[in-house]
Amino acid sequence: MTDALTARLSETDWLLADGATGTTLFNMGLESGDAPELWNVDHPDRIAALYQGAVDAGSDMFLTNSFGGNASRLKLHNSEARVRELNRAAAEIGREVADKAGRKIIVAGSMGPTGEIMEPMGSLTHASAVEMFHEQAEGLKEGGADVLWVETISAEGEYRAAAEAAGLAGMPWVGTMSFDTAGRTMMGLTATDMARLVGTLDHKPVAFGANCGVGASDLMRTILGFAAAAPEIPIVAKGNAGIPKFVDGHIHYNGTPELMARYACLARDAGAKIIGGCCGTAPEHLSAMRKALEETPRGPVPTLDKIEAELGGFSSASDGTGEEAEAPTRQRRRRR
């Protein structure tokens, strides 16, 4: 049987994902250091409002409030015994919001990194990582998630463990990494490395790509790297809405709806089929992105100069894959 996300991807040229979870919850009153996942039980109305905001803004899918819902992360809040409960609740609230939307909405069960370092650099074993991801996946499955959404991963081993866990749960999945250090993940992977990794997995994702990172320009460069690898699997682009600032007790990002609308169209033209926002992306950004994607004709694959002109300069001279030929020019341009 074809899963819901694959079916939707076969019906359309692109899908609009959601925006920020953490930023929105902080602006709802979540305190720094608190576990957002506890709100799935303590404040389900707020989580429903989070999901509804994305739906009302035009998103075709949204991620559940379960990013830190694995045993390792929840242990920091003495809630490691509640993994199944909290993930199930996150998906159940999402299922209710999606089912009453009046159109097809995909509920994606968010699964973030464990927060631990894999062997041999750290102590996290492959078996332990699989066990943690599998436990979380089963909770999301029980709650009615259509697909698992593994995000902000930086290590190959953790990505492989999540893939295995999704297979054990019998669930389709999407997997994105965060590229934020000169075009590489924290553990050194490039876009090319990730594309190759996806090709070696037994339980391949429905889609793969990048989320978070430094900013929209850098994420776009990574998307071009994925597209150059000629993947058969759809690409995901989920970039931040600018740079964070703390204003009047709240976190704000300086990326405007207009900038995110330009980013959305560039991401589509670069080859992404699932396009959304990450940190700082609010419903007003999503609405502008939806409008732009619907009204702006598809253009050619954007060049790096086009991306820089539309979205701003890159944070590093290279994407980490050896394309440094134009680096001096770009460095001079950024210093002006």
mmCIF file of C-alpha atoms in Angstrom:
data_model
loop_
_atom_site.group_PDB
_atom_site.id
_atom_site.type_symbol
_atom_site.label_atom_id
_atom_site.label_comp_id
_atom_site.label_asym_id
_atom_site.label_seq_id
_atom_site.Cartn_x
_atom_site.Cartn_y
_atom_site.Cartn_z
ATOM 1 C CA MET A 1 0.000 0.000 0.000
ATOM 2 C CA THR A 2 1.288 3.481 -0.909
ATOM 3 C CA ASP A 3 1.794 5.702 2.135
ATOM 4 C CA ALA A 4 -0.056 9.018 2.390
ATOM 5 C CA LEU A 5 2.975 11.231 1.747
ATOM 6 C CA THR A 6 4.119 9.304 -1.323
ATOM 7 C CA ALA A 7 0.563 9.501 -2.663
ATOM 8 C CA ARG A 8 0.471 13.273 -2.188
ATOM 9 C CA LEU A 9 3.875 13.719 -3.800
ATOM 10 C CA SER A 10 2.641 11.833 -6.862
ATOM 11 C CA GLU A 11 -0.295 14.216 -7.196
ATOM 12 C CA THR A 12 1.489 17.561 -7.077
ATOM 13 C CA ASP A 13 4.606 19.451 -8.118
ATOM 14 C CA TRP A 14 5.382 20.538 -4.539
ATOM 15 C CA LEU A 15 4.070 20.375 -0.993
ATOM 16 C CA LEU A 16 4.241 23.118 1.606
ATOM 17 C CA ALA A 17 5.441 21.888 4.989
ATOM 18 C CA ASP A 18 5.064 23.804 8.257
ATOM 19 C CA GLY A 19 7.247 26.313 10.086
ATOM 20 C CA ALA A 20 8.788 26.597 13.531
ATOM 21 C CA THR A 21 7.654 24.549 16.505
ATOM 22 C CA GLY A 22 9.983 25.743 19.258
ATOM 23 C CA THR A 23 9.820 29.432 18.342
ATOM 24 C CA THR A 24 6.026 29.348 18.312
ATOM 25 C CA LEU A 25 5.788 27.516 21.636
ATOM 26 C CA PHE A 26 8.200 29.932 23.322
ATOM 27 C CA ASN A 27 5.967 32.751 22.165
ATOM 28 C CA MET A 28 3.020 30.863 23.704
ATOM 29 C CA GLY A 29 4.743 30.830 27.071
ATOM 30 C CA LEU A 30 7.077 27.844 27.077
ATOM 31 C CA GLU A 31 10.012 28.577 29.358
ATOM 32 C CA SER A 32 13.635 27.947 28.448
ATOM 33 C CA GLY A 33 14.682 24.544 29.751
ATOM 34 C CA ASP A 34 11.165 23.121 29.759
ATOM 35 C CA ALA A 35 10.317 20.043 27.691
ATOM 36 C CA PRO A 36 7.851 21.046 24.931
ATOM 37 C CA GLU A 37 6.654 17.437 24.730
ATOM 38 C CA LEU A 38 5.064 17.677 28.182
ATOM 39 C CA TRP A 39 2.636 20.206 26.730
ATOM 40 C CA ASN A 40 1.113 17.408 24.641
ATOM 41 C CA VAL A 41 -0.526 16.262 27.872
ATOM 42 C CA ASP A 42 -0.484 19.396 30.028
ATOM 43 C CA HIS A 43 -1.620 21.907 27.374
ATOM 44 C CA PRO A 44 -3.109 20.004 24.426
ATOM 45 C CA ASP A 45 -5.101 23.082 23.390
ATOM 46 C CA ARG A 46 -1.890 24.992 22.747
ATOM 47 C CA ILE A 47 -0.439 22.157 20.687
ATOM 48 C CA ALA A 48 -3.648 21.994 18.659
ATOM 49 C CA ALA A 49 -3.318 25.744 18.063
ATOM 50 C CA LEU A 50 0.276 25.224 16.914
ATOM 51 C CA TYR A 51 -0.822 22.668 14.329
ATOM 52 C CA GLN A 52 -3.891 24.659 13.303
ATOM 53 C CA GLY A 53 -1.747 27.709 12.614
ATOM 54 C CA ALA A 54 0.164 25.807 9.944
ATOM 55 C CA VAL A 55 -3.017 24.395 8.395
ATOM 56 C CA ASP A 56 -4.697 27.802 8.286
ATOM 57 C CA ALA A 57 -1.596 29.292 6.651
ATOM 58 C CA GLY A 58 -1.815 26.783 3.810
ATOM 59 C CA SER A 59 0.564 24.010 4.826
ATOM 60 C CA ASP A 60 -0.049 20.583 3.312
ATOM 61 C CA MET A 61 1.609 18.923 6.293
ATOM 62 C CA PHE A 62 2.860 19.671 9.775
ATOM 63 C CA LEU A 63 5.317 18.128 12.212
ATOM 64 C CA THR A 64 4.213 16.907 15.614
ATOM 65 C CA ASN A 65 5.459 18.397 18.875
ATOM 66 C CA SER A 66 7.794 15.482 19.571
ATOM 67 C CA PHE A 67 11.240 16.636 18.411
ATOM 68 C CA GLY A 68 12.837 15.834 21.790
ATOM 69 C CA GLY A 69 10.550 12.920 22.560
ATOM 70 C CA ASN A 70 13.163 10.188 22.850
ATOM 71 C CA ALA A 71 14.253 8.606 26.133
ATOM 72 C CA SER A 72 17.650 10.316 26.182
ATOM 73 C CA ARG A 73 16.202 13.808 25.844
ATOM 74 C CA LEU A 74 13.235 13.196 28.136
ATOM 75 C CA LYS A 75 15.541 11.797 30.807
ATOM 76 C CA LEU A 76 16.709 15.374 31.357
ATOM 77 C CA HIS A 77 13.175 16.075 32.613
ATOM 78 C CA ASN A 78 12.723 12.798 34.541
ATOM 79 C CA SER A 79 10.206 11.709 31.910
ATOM 80 C CA GLU A 80 12.040 8.912 30.109
ATOM 81 C CA ALA A 81 9.291 6.479 31.133
ATOM 82 C CA ARG A 82 6.715 8.577 29.263
ATOM 83 C CA VAL A 83 8.139 8.307 25.730
ATOM 84 C CA ARG A 84 5.259 6.281 24.300
ATOM 85 C CA GLU A 85 2.610 8.384 26.050
ATOM 86 C CA LEU A 86 3.962 11.787 25.023
ATOM 87 C CA ASN A 87 4.591 10.824 21.407
ATOM 88 C CA ARG A 88 1.205 9.170 21.094
ATOM 89 C CA ALA A 89 -0.439 12.332 22.435
ATOM 90 C CA ALA A 90 1.508 14.535 20.012
ATOM 91 C CA ALA A 91 0.262 12.503 17.060
ATOM 92 C CA GLU A 92 -3.300 12.126 18.355
ATOM 93 C CA ILE A 93 -3.707 15.905 18.598
ATOM 94 C CA GLY A 94 -2.264 16.226 15.115
ATOM 95 C CA ARG A 95 -4.560 13.561 13.705
ATOM 96 C CA GLU A 96 -7.599 15.369 15.074
ATOM 97 C CA VAL A 97 -6.508 18.699 13.560
ATOM 98 C CA ALA A 98 -5.695 17.115 10.197
ATOM 99 C CA ASP A 99 -8.872 15.098 9.920
ATOM 100 C CA LYS A 100 -11.110 18.118 10.374
ATOM 101 C CA ALA A 101 -9.189 20.318 7.913
ATOM 102 C CA GLY A 102 -11.417 19.580 4.939
ATOM 103 C CA ARG A 103 -8.428 18.731 2.711
ATOM 104 C CA LYS A 104 -5.585 16.251 2.750
ATOM 105 C CA ILE A 105 -3.100 17.093 5.523
ATOM 106 C CA ILE A 106 -0.110 14.903 6.332
ATOM 107 C CA VAL A 107 0.750 14.390 10.006
ATOM 108 C CA ALA A 108 4.517 13.919 10.269
ATOM 109 C CA GLY A 109 5.875 12.512 13.514
ATOM 110 C CA SER A 110 8.912 14.603 14.405
ATOM 111 C CA MET A 111 11.954 12.736 15.742
ATOM 112 C CA GLY A 112 15.016 14.799 16.589
ATOM 113 C CA PRO A 113 18.511 13.633 17.580
ATOM 114 C CA THR A 114 19.132 11.798 20.833
ATOM 115 C CA GLY A 115 21.539 14.465 22.055
ATOM 116 C CA GLU A 116 24.232 11.834 22.548
ATOM 117 C CA ILE A 117 27.370 11.116 20.505
ATOM 118 C CA MET A 118 27.626 7.814 18.670
ATOM 119 C CA GLU A 119 30.497 5.389 19.155
ATOM 120 C CA PRO A 120 33.477 5.490 18.807
ATOM 121 C CA MET A 121 33.596 9.228 19.598
ATOM 122 C CA GLY A 122 30.902 8.895 22.228
ATOM 123 C CA SER A 123 29.140 6.220 24.211
ATOM 124 C CA LEU A 124 25.891 5.818 22.257
ATOM 125 C CA THR A 125 25.773 2.406 20.590
ATOM 126 C CA HIS A 126 23.886 1.661 17.391
ATOM 127 C CA ALA A 127 21.611 -0.758 19.217
ATOM 128 C CA SER A 128 20.738 1.820 21.891
ATOM 129 C CA ALA A 129 19.997 4.486 19.288
ATOM 130 C CA VAL A 130 17.746 2.118 17.352
ATOM 131 C CA GLU A 131 15.926 1.188 20.548
ATOM 132 C CA MET A 132 15.278 4.834 21.458
ATOM 133 C CA PHE A 133 14.091 5.801 17.990
ATOM 134 C CA HIS A 134 11.946 2.674 17.732
ATOM 135 C CA GLU A 135 10.199 3.388 21.032
ATOM 136 C CA GLN A 136 9.413 6.905 19.876
ATOM 137 C CA ALA A 137 8.295 5.716 16.449
ATOM 138 C CA GLU A 138 5.821 3.266 17.954
ATOM 139 C CA GLY A 139 4.236 6.017 20.029
ATOM 140 C CA LEU A 140 3.845 8.266 16.986
ATOM 141 C CA LYS A 141 2.433 5.364 14.985
ATOM 142 C CA GLU A 142 -0.117 4.597 17.708
ATOM 143 C CA GLY A 143 -1.201 8.234 17.700
ATOM 144 C CA GLY A 144 -1.931 8.191 13.980
ATOM 145 C CA ALA A 145 1.086 9.844 12.341
ATOM 146 C CA ASP A 146 1.182 9.288 8.579
ATOM 147 C CA VAL A 147 4.965 9.366 8.362
ATOM 148 C CA LEU A 148 7.954 9.686 10.682
ATOM 149 C CA TRP A 149 10.017 12.857 10.211
ATOM 150 C CA VAL A 150 13.600 12.486 11.428
ATOM 151 C CA GLU A 151 15.199 15.942 11.526
ATOM 152 C CA THR A 152 18.258 17.985 12.499
ATOM 153 C CA ILE A 153 20.520 14.931 12.432
ATOM 154 C CA SER A 154 24.274 15.474 12.041
ATOM 155 C CA ALA A 155 25.824 11.984 12.280
ATOM 156 C CA GLU A 156 25.659 9.157 9.779
ATOM 157 C CA GLY A 157 25.300 6.552 12.528
ATOM 158 C CA GLU A 158 22.292 8.270 14.065
ATOM 159 C CA TYR A 159 20.642 8.619 10.655
ATOM 160 C CA ARG A 160 21.161 4.906 10.003
ATOM 161 C CA ALA A 161 19.734 4.046 13.414
ATOM 162 C CA ALA A 162 16.615 6.123 12.756
ATOM 163 C CA ALA A 163 16.147 4.429 9.385
ATOM 164 C CA GLU A 164 16.354 1.007 11.008
ATOM 165 C CA ALA A 165 13.903 2.046 13.721
ATOM 166 C CA ALA A 166 11.405 3.290 11.148
ATOM 167 C CA GLY A 167 11.664 -0.078 9.419
ATOM 168 C CA LEU A 168 11.064 -1.937 12.674
ATOM 169 C CA ALA A 169 7.956 0.174 13.256
ATOM 170 C CA GLY A 170 6.766 -0.509 9.702
ATOM 171 C CA MET A 171 6.547 3.222 9.028
ATOM 172 C CA PRO A 172 7.487 5.398 6.042
ATOM 173 C CA TRP A 173 9.884 8.149 7.007
ATOM 174 C CA VAL A 174 11.553 11.367 5.926
ATOM 175 C CA GLY A 175 15.056 12.268 7.098
ATOM 176 C CA THR A 176 16.763 15.660 7.108
ATOM 177 C CA MET A 177 20.136 16.785 8.384
ATOM 178 C CA SER A 178 21.301 20.212 9.530
ATOM 179 C CA PHE A 179 24.237 21.724 7.632
ATOM 180 C CA ASP A 180 25.646 24.622 9.595
ATOM 181 C CA THR A 181 29.447 24.474 9.543
ATOM 182 C CA ALA A 182 30.804 25.632 6.178
ATOM 183 C CA GLY A 183 28.308 23.459 4.333
ATOM 184 C CA ARG A 184 28.778 20.458 6.593
ATOM 185 C CA THR A 185 26.870 18.941 9.474
ATOM 186 C CA MET A 186 28.347 19.172 12.957
ATOM 187 C CA MET A 187 29.875 15.740 12.366
ATOM 188 C CA GLY A 188 31.364 16.721 9.007
ATOM 189 C CA LEU A 189 28.944 15.362 6.398
ATOM 190 C CA THR A 190 28.370 17.276 3.156
ATOM 191 C CA ALA A 191 25.277 17.267 0.943
ATOM 192 C CA THR A 192 27.019 14.764 -1.325
ATOM 193 C CA ASP A 193 27.807 12.528 1.643
ATOM 194 C CA MET A 194 24.177 12.529 2.694
ATOM 195 C CA ALA A 195 22.894 11.730 -0.789
ATOM 196 C CA ARG A 196 25.246 8.759 -0.936
ATOM 197 C CA LEU A 197 24.209 7.649 2.556
ATOM 198 C CA VAL A 198 20.526 7.626 1.634
ATOM 199 C CA GLY A 199 21.311 5.397 -1.326
ATOM 200 C CA THR A 200 22.858 2.740 0.926
ATOM 201 C CA LEU A 201 19.928 2.351 3.336
ATOM 202 C CA ASP A 202 17.776 -0.769 3.313
ATOM 203 C CA HIS A 203 14.704 1.174 4.469
ATOM 204 C CA LYS A 204 14.982 4.301 2.355
ATOM 205 C CA PRO A 205 13.167 7.523 3.235
ATOM 206 C CA VAL A 206 10.217 8.808 1.235
ATOM 207 C CA ALA A 207 12.141 12.098 0.999
ATOM 208 C CA PHE A 208 15.390 13.508 2.348
ATOM 209 C CA GLY A 209 16.974 16.913 2.658
ATOM 210 C CA ALA A 210 18.078 19.714 4.957
ATOM 211 C CA ASN A 211 16.531 21.713 7.758
ATOM 212 C CA CYS A 212 17.599 24.467 10.131
ATOM 213 C CA GLY A 213 21.295 25.371 9.692
ATOM 214 C CA VAL A 214 22.518 28.936 9.321
ATOM 215 C CA GLY A 215 20.067 30.635 6.981
ATOM 216 C CA ALA A 216 18.105 30.364 3.756
ATOM 217 C CA SER A 217 21.084 31.082 1.474
ATOM 218 C CA ASP A 218 23.257 28.347 2.952
ATOM 219 C CA LEU A 219 20.403 25.859 2.929
ATOM 220 C CA MET A 220 19.771 26.621 -0.752
ATOM 221 C CA ARG A 221 23.382 25.833 -1.569
ATOM 222 C CA THR A 222 22.954 22.490 0.157
ATOM 223 C CA ILE A 223 19.772 21.793 -1.845
ATOM 224 C CA LEU A 224 21.719 22.383 -5.054
ATOM 225 C CA GLY A 225 24.237 19.830 -3.784
ATOM 226 C CA PHE A 226 21.471 17.264 -3.325
ATOM 227 C CA ALA A 227 20.060 17.945 -6.768
ATOM 228 C CA ALA A 228 23.505 17.590 -8.355
ATOM 229 C CA ALA A 229 23.704 14.082 -6.923
ATOM 230 C CA ALA A 230 20.675 13.248 -9.107
ATOM 231 C CA PRO A 231 18.662 11.520 -6.389
ATOM 232 C CA GLU A 232 15.608 9.450 -7.227
ATOM 233 C CA ILE A 233 14.154 10.406 -3.850
ATOM 234 C CA PRO A 234 12.295 13.744 -3.400
ATOM 235 C CA ILE A 235 14.230 16.565 -1.736
ATOM 236 C CA VAL A 236 13.152 18.517 1.354
ATOM 237 C CA ALA A 237 14.080 22.163 2.007
ATOM 238 C CA LYS A 238 13.201 23.546 5.441
ATOM 239 C CA GLY A 239 15.260 26.661 6.159
ATOM 240 C CA ASN A 240 15.316 29.156 9.012
ATOM 241 C CA ALA A 241 13.627 32.524 8.696
ATOM 242 C CA GLY A 242 16.727 34.644 9.156
ATOM 243 C CA ILE A 243 18.821 35.161 12.281
ATOM 244 C CA PRO A 244 17.436 34.951 15.862
ATOM 245 C CA LYS A 245 17.221 37.971 18.146
ATOM 246 C CA PHE A 246 15.845 38.266 21.690
ATOM 247 C CA VAL A 247 13.345 41.146 21.838
ATOM 248 C CA ASP A 248 11.064 41.999 24.753
ATOM 249 C CA GLY A 249 11.395 38.553 26.274
ATOM 250 C CA HIS A 250 10.650 36.694 23.054
ATOM 251 C CA ILE A 251 12.730 35.134 20.281
ATOM 252 C CA HIS A 252 12.317 36.817 16.907
ATOM 253 C CA TYR A 253 13.924 36.039 13.554
ATOM 254 C CA ASN A 254 14.713 38.782 11.060
ATOM 255 C CA GLY A 255 13.584 36.890 7.963
ATOM 256 C CA THR A 256 10.529 38.613 6.496
ATOM 257 C CA PRO A 257 7.585 36.867 4.838
ATOM 258 C CA GLU A 258 8.776 38.380 1.549
ATOM 259 C CA LEU A 259 12.229 36.826 1.930
ATOM 260 C CA MET A 260 10.774 33.417 2.788
ATOM 261 C CA ALA A 261 8.467 33.665 -0.224
ATOM 262 C CA ARG A 262 11.502 34.199 -2.468
ATOM 263 C CA TYR A 263 13.294 31.327 -0.750
ATOM 264 C CA ALA A 264 10.325 28.997 -1.312
ATOM 265 C CA CYS A 265 10.297 29.629 -5.053
ATOM 266 C CA LEU A 266 14.069 29.271 -5.329
ATOM 267 C CA ALA A 267 13.906 25.988 -3.404
ATOM 268 C CA ARG A 268 11.249 24.676 -5.775
ATOM 269 C CA ASP A 269 13.282 25.768 -8.804
ATOM 270 C CA ALA A 270 16.371 24.086 -7.324
ATOM 271 C CA GLY A 271 14.548 20.765 -7.183
ATOM 272 C CA ALA A 272 12.909 20.561 -3.748
ATOM 273 C CA LYS A 273 9.463 18.939 -3.648
ATOM 274 C CA ILE A 274 8.717 19.515 0.049
ATOM 275 C CA ILE A 275 9.309 23.115 1.069
ATOM 276 C CA GLY A 276 8.854 24.608 4.510
ATOM 277 C CA GLY A 277 10.484 26.701 7.179
ATOM 278 C CA CYS A 278 12.351 25.924 10.350
ATOM 279 C CA CYS A 279 13.268 28.226 13.254
ATOM 280 C CA GLY A 280 11.488 31.572 13.174
ATOM 281 C CA THR A 281 9.009 30.609 10.454
ATOM 282 C CA ALA A 282 5.565 31.772 11.563
ATOM 283 C CA PRO A 283 2.147 31.401 9.902
ATOM 284 C CA GLU A 284 2.571 34.750 8.134
ATOM 285 C CA HIS A 285 5.736 33.413 6.497
ATOM 286 C CA LEU A 286 3.938 30.245 5.433
ATOM 287 C CA SER A 287 1.051 32.195 3.931
ATOM 288 C CA ALA A 288 3.461 34.270 1.857
ATOM 289 C CA MET A 289 5.323 31.123 0.785
ATOM 290 C CA ARG A 290 2.079 29.448 -0.303
ATOM 291 C CA LYS A 291 0.975 32.459 -2.311
ATOM 292 C CA ALA A 292 4.345 32.787 -4.024
ATOM 293 C CA LEU A 293 4.551 29.094 -4.904
ATOM 294 C CA GLU A 294 1.068 29.181 -6.403
ATOM 295 C CA GLU A 295 1.490 32.411 -8.337
ATOM 296 C CA THR A 296 5.145 32.419 -9.411
ATOM 297 C CA PRO A 297 5.957 30.387 -12.532
ATOM 298 C CA ARG A 298 8.719 27.835 -12.214
ATOM 299 C CA GLY A 299 12.085 29.279 -13.201
ATOM 300 C CA PRO A 300 15.496 27.870 -14.081
ATOM 301 C CA VAL A 301 17.707 26.247 -11.480
ATOM 302 C CA PRO A 302 19.077 29.217 -9.509
ATOM 303 C CA THR A 303 22.777 30.012 -9.567
ATOM 304 C CA LEU A 304 24.719 30.838 -6.414
ATOM 305 C CA ASP A 305 24.793 34.478 -7.524
ATOM 306 C CA LYS A 306 21.007 34.447 -7.896
ATOM 307 C CA ILE A 307 20.589 32.955 -4.428
ATOM 308 C CA GLU A 308 22.944 35.523 -2.919
ATOM 309 C CA ALA A 309 21.163 38.389 -4.631
ATOM 310 C CA GLU A 310 17.712 37.204 -3.539
ATOM 311 C CA LEU A 311 18.377 35.892 -0.033
ATOM 312 C CA GLY A 312 21.650 37.444 1.123
ATOM 313 C CA GLY A 313 25.250 36.318 1.405
ATOM 314 C CA PHE A 314 26.524 32.884 2.411
ATOM 315 C CA SER A 315 28.036 32.333 5.837
ATOM 316 C CA SER A 316 31.059 30.531 4.380
ATOM 317 C CA ALA A 317 32.996 30.600 1.152
ATOM 318 C CA SER A 318 32.457 26.924 0.355
ATOM 319 C CA ASP A 319 29.732 24.324 0.644
ATOM 320 C CA GLY A 320 32.303 21.843 1.882
ATOM 321 C CA THR A 321 32.580 19.862 -1.352
ATOM 322 C CA GLY A 322 35.596 21.525 -2.928
ATOM 323 C CA GLU A 323 33.887 24.217 -4.987
ATOM 324 C CA GLU A 324 36.112 27.053 -3.845
ATOM 325 C CA ALA A 325 36.823 28.648 -7.224
ATOM 326 C CA GLU A 326 34.626 31.669 -6.595
ATOM 327 C CA ALA A 327 35.357 31.900 -2.892
ATOM 328 C CA PRO A 328 37.629 34.994 -3.021
ATOM 329 C CA THR A 329 34.973 36.991 -4.884
ATOM 330 C CA ARG A 330 32.291 35.985 -2.395
ATOM 331 C CA GLN A 331 34.506 36.770 0.568
ATOM 332 C CA ARG A 332 35.201 40.251 -0.746
ATOM 333 C CA ARG A 333 31.510 40.808 -1.412
ATOM 334 C CA ARG A 334 30.568 39.895 2.135
ATOM 335 C CA ARG A 335 33.118 42.284 3.628
ATOM 336 C CA ARG A 336 31.632 45.323 1.898
#
